Amino acid sequence: MFAALFDASGRRMPIDRLAIVASALPNPTQVFAAGANVAFIKSPTGEAADIDSCLKPPSGGPTGLIGRIRLDRRSTLRERLGAASGASDADLLIGAYERWGDDFLRHVRGDYCFVLVDSPRRRLIAARDQLGVRALFYARRGDLWLISDSLDWLAAQWPRRPDLDEYWIGDFLTLGHSREFRRTVYRDIHRVPPGHCLQLDERDNSLRRYWQLEIAEPLHLKHAGEYAERFRELMAEAISDRLPKGTVGIAMSGGIDSTSLAALSIELKKDASQVVAECIHYKRLMNVGEDRYARLAARDIGIDLVVRPFDDLVYDQSWRSRGIAAAEP
């Protein structure tokens, strides 16, 4: 998990408080100042490897950023910013802020939740991606703002369990989800909605929408085959943005979608041995030959496939002992 603490009074962040916060987290938790009244926390809980952070000496621009970030079309963004080929996603976000100011989020796409600190202007911006793939929460206790991707961590900062939000619970019991993006199961802990950013400074705070879905004009091409070619180009670009280093796993059926993802992953990796697949299917409940078609596709594109019957795995009888517990239902 990661977190940011922002003192809206402008006072320097109390070191003793940070030490108490860090002592409750697994080692090696990192706590570091990102400005006079801002501190970042980075803990190895969960997917710590994909937490990106960047601190720069004050130079008239933003001085720090921390978050979970995966940007789309990095090469295009690097070209627009004149950034080095090795620039991280955090570097690119800071560069976008320096170039476009408050409009920088309109120029980036991807899956992310992050906190950016603008020390010269003594303000903080916390943003969540357009579709809300990454979660981001915030709360206020007096002059201290707390922002994190972990709802559990925020709840633990209260002396006792925070009061529950009856509206959220009512929505969950009747609809299965909350109708208001900003609410959480806790009354005093809020969620940054998708496509929104929270802006804090010593005088004010605001939650604003920076993106909404726009329906583009229909695409008209001369030949029918060009639509498939264009779709293939866009799908390859999207896969390239998301491919991890090393081996990639595909949940593969015998249909068109997952087999296309597997084939394009091989093409982009240039090595079929770095792509593996698993097919889960029902042998007794509804045997539609999913495993047969998946085997044919895997053999044709040259990858290893593990076939797993799913009839007896729908209900995991050991789920209570696996330690899988979400912050909310």
XYZ file of C-alpha atoms in Angstrom:
329
model
C 0.000 0.000 0.000
C 0.948 3.627 -0.257
C -0.278 6.703 1.572
C 0.227 10.452 1.765
C -0.265 12.718 4.782
C -0.935 16.414 4.195
C -1.111 19.008 6.970
C -3.467 21.739 5.748
C -2.265 24.126 8.468
C 1.137 24.246 6.812
C 2.933 22.855 9.866
C 5.856 20.514 9.327
C 4.820 16.865 9.454
C 5.329 15.491 13.001
C 8.002 12.806 12.931
C 6.658 11.085 16.042
C 3.271 10.536 14.377
C 4.907 9.069 11.292
C 6.937 6.696 13.455
C 3.744 5.419 15.099
C 2.066 4.930 11.728
C 5.062 3.083 10.308
C 5.439 0.822 13.356
C 2.043 -0.756 12.638
C 3.049 -1.739 9.104
C 5.230 -4.623 7.886
C 8.926 -3.986 7.373
C 10.564 -2.519 5.422
C 8.046 0.343 5.390
C 9.438 3.549 3.906
C 8.409 6.938 5.280
C 9.835 10.032 3.641
C 9.095 13.738 3.436
C 7.748 15.020 0.138
C 7.532 18.627 1.223
C 7.459 20.651 4.431
C 3.918 19.582 5.319
C 3.644 16.348 3.294
C 4.908 12.820 3.906
C 4.710 9.651 1.807
C 4.419 6.106 3.150
C 5.228 3.019 1.104
C 4.660 -0.415 2.627
C 5.365 -3.862 1.156
C 1.817 -5.075 1.835
C 0.053 -6.379 -1.269
C 1.489 -5.629 -4.714
C 4.343 -3.445 -3.479
C 6.325 -3.996 -6.661
C 3.992 -1.834 -8.731
C 4.138 1.200 -6.444
C 5.981 3.940 -8.309
C 7.492 6.889 -6.465
C 9.588 9.848 -7.488
C 11.109 12.651 -5.420
C 12.927 15.635 -6.896
C 14.752 18.561 -5.295
C 12.585 21.702 -5.181
C 13.175 23.557 -8.445
C 10.071 25.635 -8.939
C 7.984 22.587 -9.912
C 6.413 19.535 -8.297
C 8.709 17.703 -5.916
C 7.121 14.315 -5.393
C 4.717 11.670 -6.606
C 3.693 8.257 -5.339
C 1.101 5.790 -6.600
C 0.201 2.740 -8.634
C 0.634 3.808 -12.237
C 0.447 2.137 -15.641
C 0.169 4.635 -18.452
C -1.118 4.030 -21.966
C 0.850 5.105 -25.053
C 4.032 5.880 -23.136
C 6.137 6.378 -26.258
C 3.740 9.028 -27.603
C 3.685 10.814 -24.244
C 7.508 10.704 -24.029
C 7.736 12.306 -27.473
C 5.278 15.061 -26.571
C 7.204 15.830 -23.383
C 10.672 15.358 -24.846
C 11.358 12.853 -22.061
C 14.155 10.290 -22.016
C 13.362 6.753 -23.198
C 13.952 5.411 -19.699
C 11.578 7.856 -17.992
C 9.271 6.086 -15.536
C 5.514 6.558 -15.451
C 5.956 8.763 -12.369
C 8.467 10.917 -14.266
C 6.025 11.234 -17.163
C 3.185 12.328 -14.894
C 5.371 14.980 -13.272
C 6.505 16.106 -16.723
C 2.874 16.319 -17.869
C 2.010 18.455 -14.828
C 4.952 20.758 -15.501
C 3.900 21.094 -19.162
C 0.111 21.385 -18.904
C -0.532 22.431 -15.307
C -3.995 21.694 -13.934
C -5.051 20.220 -17.308
C -2.348 17.541 -17.248
C -4.777 14.703 -16.508
C -6.551 15.348 -19.802
C -3.355 14.335 -21.602
C -2.738 10.986 -19.886
C -4.544 7.653 -20.000
C -4.028 4.403 -18.171
C -4.753 2.621 -14.899
C -3.563 4.676 -11.942
C -4.104 6.185 -8.536
C -1.466 8.596 -7.302
C -0.645 11.606 -5.147
C 1.393 14.485 -6.593
C 2.905 17.184 -4.388
C 3.503 20.687 -5.731
C 5.758 22.082 -2.994
C 6.288 25.597 -4.429
C 2.514 26.092 -4.521
C 2.087 24.134 -1.247
C -0.617 21.911 -2.628
C -1.395 18.269 -3.295
C -3.300 16.535 -6.097
C -4.670 13.009 -5.665
C -6.090 11.437 -8.837
C -7.801 8.236 -9.926
C -7.904 6.887 -13.476
C -10.778 7.476 -15.859
C -12.506 4.117 -15.371
C -11.639 3.608 -11.704
C -9.452 0.521 -12.175
C -7.316 1.599 -9.201
C -8.929 2.527 -5.876
C -8.061 5.675 -3.912
C -9.475 6.799 -0.562
C -9.135 9.873 1.630
C -10.150 11.166 5.044
C -9.628 14.245 7.181
C -8.830 14.431 10.865
C -8.607 18.062 11.911
C -5.930 19.715 9.786
C -4.472 16.370 8.702
C -5.559 14.818 5.412
C -4.826 11.128 4.833
C -4.884 9.610 1.334
C -4.220 5.970 0.505
C -5.020 3.106 -1.826
C -5.799 1.017 1.296
C -9.169 1.447 2.989
C -8.014 -0.818 5.833
C -5.003 1.397 6.534
C -7.146 4.532 6.685
C -9.635 2.852 9.035
C -6.747 1.836 11.307
C -5.779 5.502 11.816
C -8.801 6.058 14.085
C -8.453 5.310 17.841
C -11.396 2.949 17.422
C -13.209 1.612 14.387
C -14.721 4.472 12.349
C -18.502 4.804 12.286
C -20.184 2.890 9.488
C -22.036 4.652 6.677
C -25.673 3.562 6.858
C -26.423 4.852 3.347
C -23.615 2.740 1.855
C -24.801 -0.314 3.793
C -28.422 0.271 2.746
C -27.415 0.479 -0.921
C -25.285 -2.641 -0.607
C -28.061 -4.690 0.999
C -30.694 -3.603 -1.542
C -28.672 -3.172 -4.752
C -25.369 -4.945 -4.144
C -23.388 -1.725 -4.659
C -23.406 1.921 -3.625
C -25.117 4.418 -5.927
C -22.682 7.132 -4.844
C -19.048 6.663 -5.891
C -17.755 8.908 -3.122
C -19.107 6.820 -0.236
C -17.385 3.879 1.466
C -18.518 1.504 4.198
C -17.106 4.072 6.676
C -18.902 7.400 7.130
C -15.755 9.537 7.476
C -13.623 7.838 4.815
C -14.363 8.764 1.222
C -13.485 7.401 -2.192
C -12.132 9.447 -5.079
C -14.627 8.678 -7.880
C -13.338 7.483 -11.285
C -12.200 10.334 -13.523
C -11.863 12.722 -10.555
C -9.029 14.326 -8.634
C -8.830 15.755 -5.128
C -6.917 19.021 -4.798
C -5.732 20.259 -1.403
C -3.907 23.363 -0.301
C -3.641 25.409 2.886
C -6.727 27.463 2.033
C -9.178 25.167 0.289
C -9.970 21.667 -0.931
C -11.958 20.533 -3.940
C -12.980 17.317 -5.658
C -13.383 17.845 -9.397
C -14.126 15.763 -12.456
C -11.367 15.926 -15.058
C -12.753 13.406 -17.565
C -16.034 12.159 -18.951
C -16.770 9.744 -21.748
C -17.096 11.386 -25.134
C -18.652 9.528 -28.037
C -16.544 10.155 -31.127
C -17.876 10.425 -34.649
C -18.269 7.048 -36.436
C -15.186 5.834 -38.264
C -15.715 5.476 -42.019
C -13.106 3.588 -44.056
C -13.097 2.713 -47.754
C -12.806 -1.049 -47.490
C -14.363 -3.506 -45.014
C -11.012 -5.167 -44.334
C -9.564 -1.884 -43.087
C -11.787 -2.001 -39.997
C -10.291 -5.320 -38.947
C -6.772 -4.004 -39.637
C -7.393 -0.894 -37.537
C -8.902 -2.956 -34.708
C -5.875 -5.240 -34.766
C -3.518 -2.237 -34.553
C -5.351 -0.790 -31.549
C -5.541 -4.155 -29.776
C -1.810 -4.755 -30.302
C -1.056 -1.281 -28.914
C -3.243 -1.917 -25.854
C -1.579 -5.285 -25.193
C 1.885 -3.773 -25.625
C 1.071 -1.153 -22.957
C 0.083 -3.879 -20.506
C 2.525 -6.733 -21.154
C 4.700 -7.396 -18.080
C 8.331 -8.372 -18.274
C 8.997 -12.090 -18.318
C 6.324 -14.745 -18.704
C 2.700 -13.729 -19.196
C -0.296 -15.931 -18.400
C -3.523 -16.025 -20.438
C -6.892 -17.271 -19.165
C -7.809 -18.910 -22.437
C -11.055 -20.351 -23.707
C -11.594 -21.784 -27.151
C -13.184 -18.572 -28.429
C -11.879 -15.656 -30.443
C -11.131 -13.064 -27.731
C -8.628 -14.813 -25.477
C -6.927 -16.699 -28.303
C -6.405 -13.380 -30.131
C -4.824 -11.924 -26.986
C -2.520 -14.939 -26.736
C -1.494 -14.781 -30.416
C -0.748 -11.037 -30.284
C 1.159 -11.448 -27.013
C 3.437 -13.970 -28.754
C 3.895 -11.590 -31.661
C 4.854 -8.723 -29.341
C 7.041 -10.857 -27.061
C 8.685 -12.492 -30.102
C 8.973 -15.654 -27.998
C 6.147 -18.201 -27.621
C 7.844 -19.718 -24.543
C 7.070 -16.523 -22.613
C 3.307 -17.012 -23.029
C 1.451 -19.724 -21.120
C -2.269 -20.377 -20.859
C -4.840 -22.051 -18.644
C -8.312 -23.180 -19.629
C -10.956 -23.888 -17.005
C -14.016 -25.777 -18.207
C -16.979 -27.797 -16.963
C -16.922 -31.509 -17.719
C -20.239 -32.446 -16.076
C -22.224 -29.238 -15.583
C -22.116 -28.031 -19.199
C -19.583 -29.772 -21.386
C -19.415 -27.594 -24.499
C -15.943 -28.708 -25.603
C -14.189 -25.572 -24.351
C -11.057 -27.573 -23.541
C -10.945 -29.143 -27.011
C -11.020 -25.812 -28.822
C -8.531 -24.248 -26.405
C -6.118 -27.149 -27.027
C -6.442 -26.714 -30.788
C -5.706 -22.976 -30.511
C -2.765 -23.478 -28.135
C -1.232 -26.116 -30.393
C -1.644 -23.909 -33.449
C 0.089 -20.869 -31.896
C 2.678 -22.995 -30.088
C 2.113 -22.351 -26.370
C 1.729 -24.561 -23.302
C -1.822 -24.990 -22.017
C -3.030 -26.293 -18.658
C -6.614 -27.576 -18.709
C -8.430 -27.500 -15.378
C -11.909 -29.015 -14.818
C -13.933 -26.509 -12.802
C -16.968 -28.508 -11.668
C -15.630 -29.091 -8.157
C -13.783 -25.762 -7.816
C -16.721 -23.353 -8.026
C -17.014 -23.345 -4.258
C -13.721 -23.262 -2.391
C -14.318 -25.088 0.879
C -11.067 -23.698 2.322
C -11.828 -20.025 1.618
C -11.997 -19.130 5.318
C -8.419 -20.294 5.923
C -6.894 -18.592 2.873
C -6.782 -15.143 4.433
C -8.622 -13.526 1.531
C -10.475 -10.577 3.044
C -11.471 -7.454 1.147
C -11.875 -4.081 2.849
C -15.487 -3.996 1.614
C -17.837 -6.741 0.374
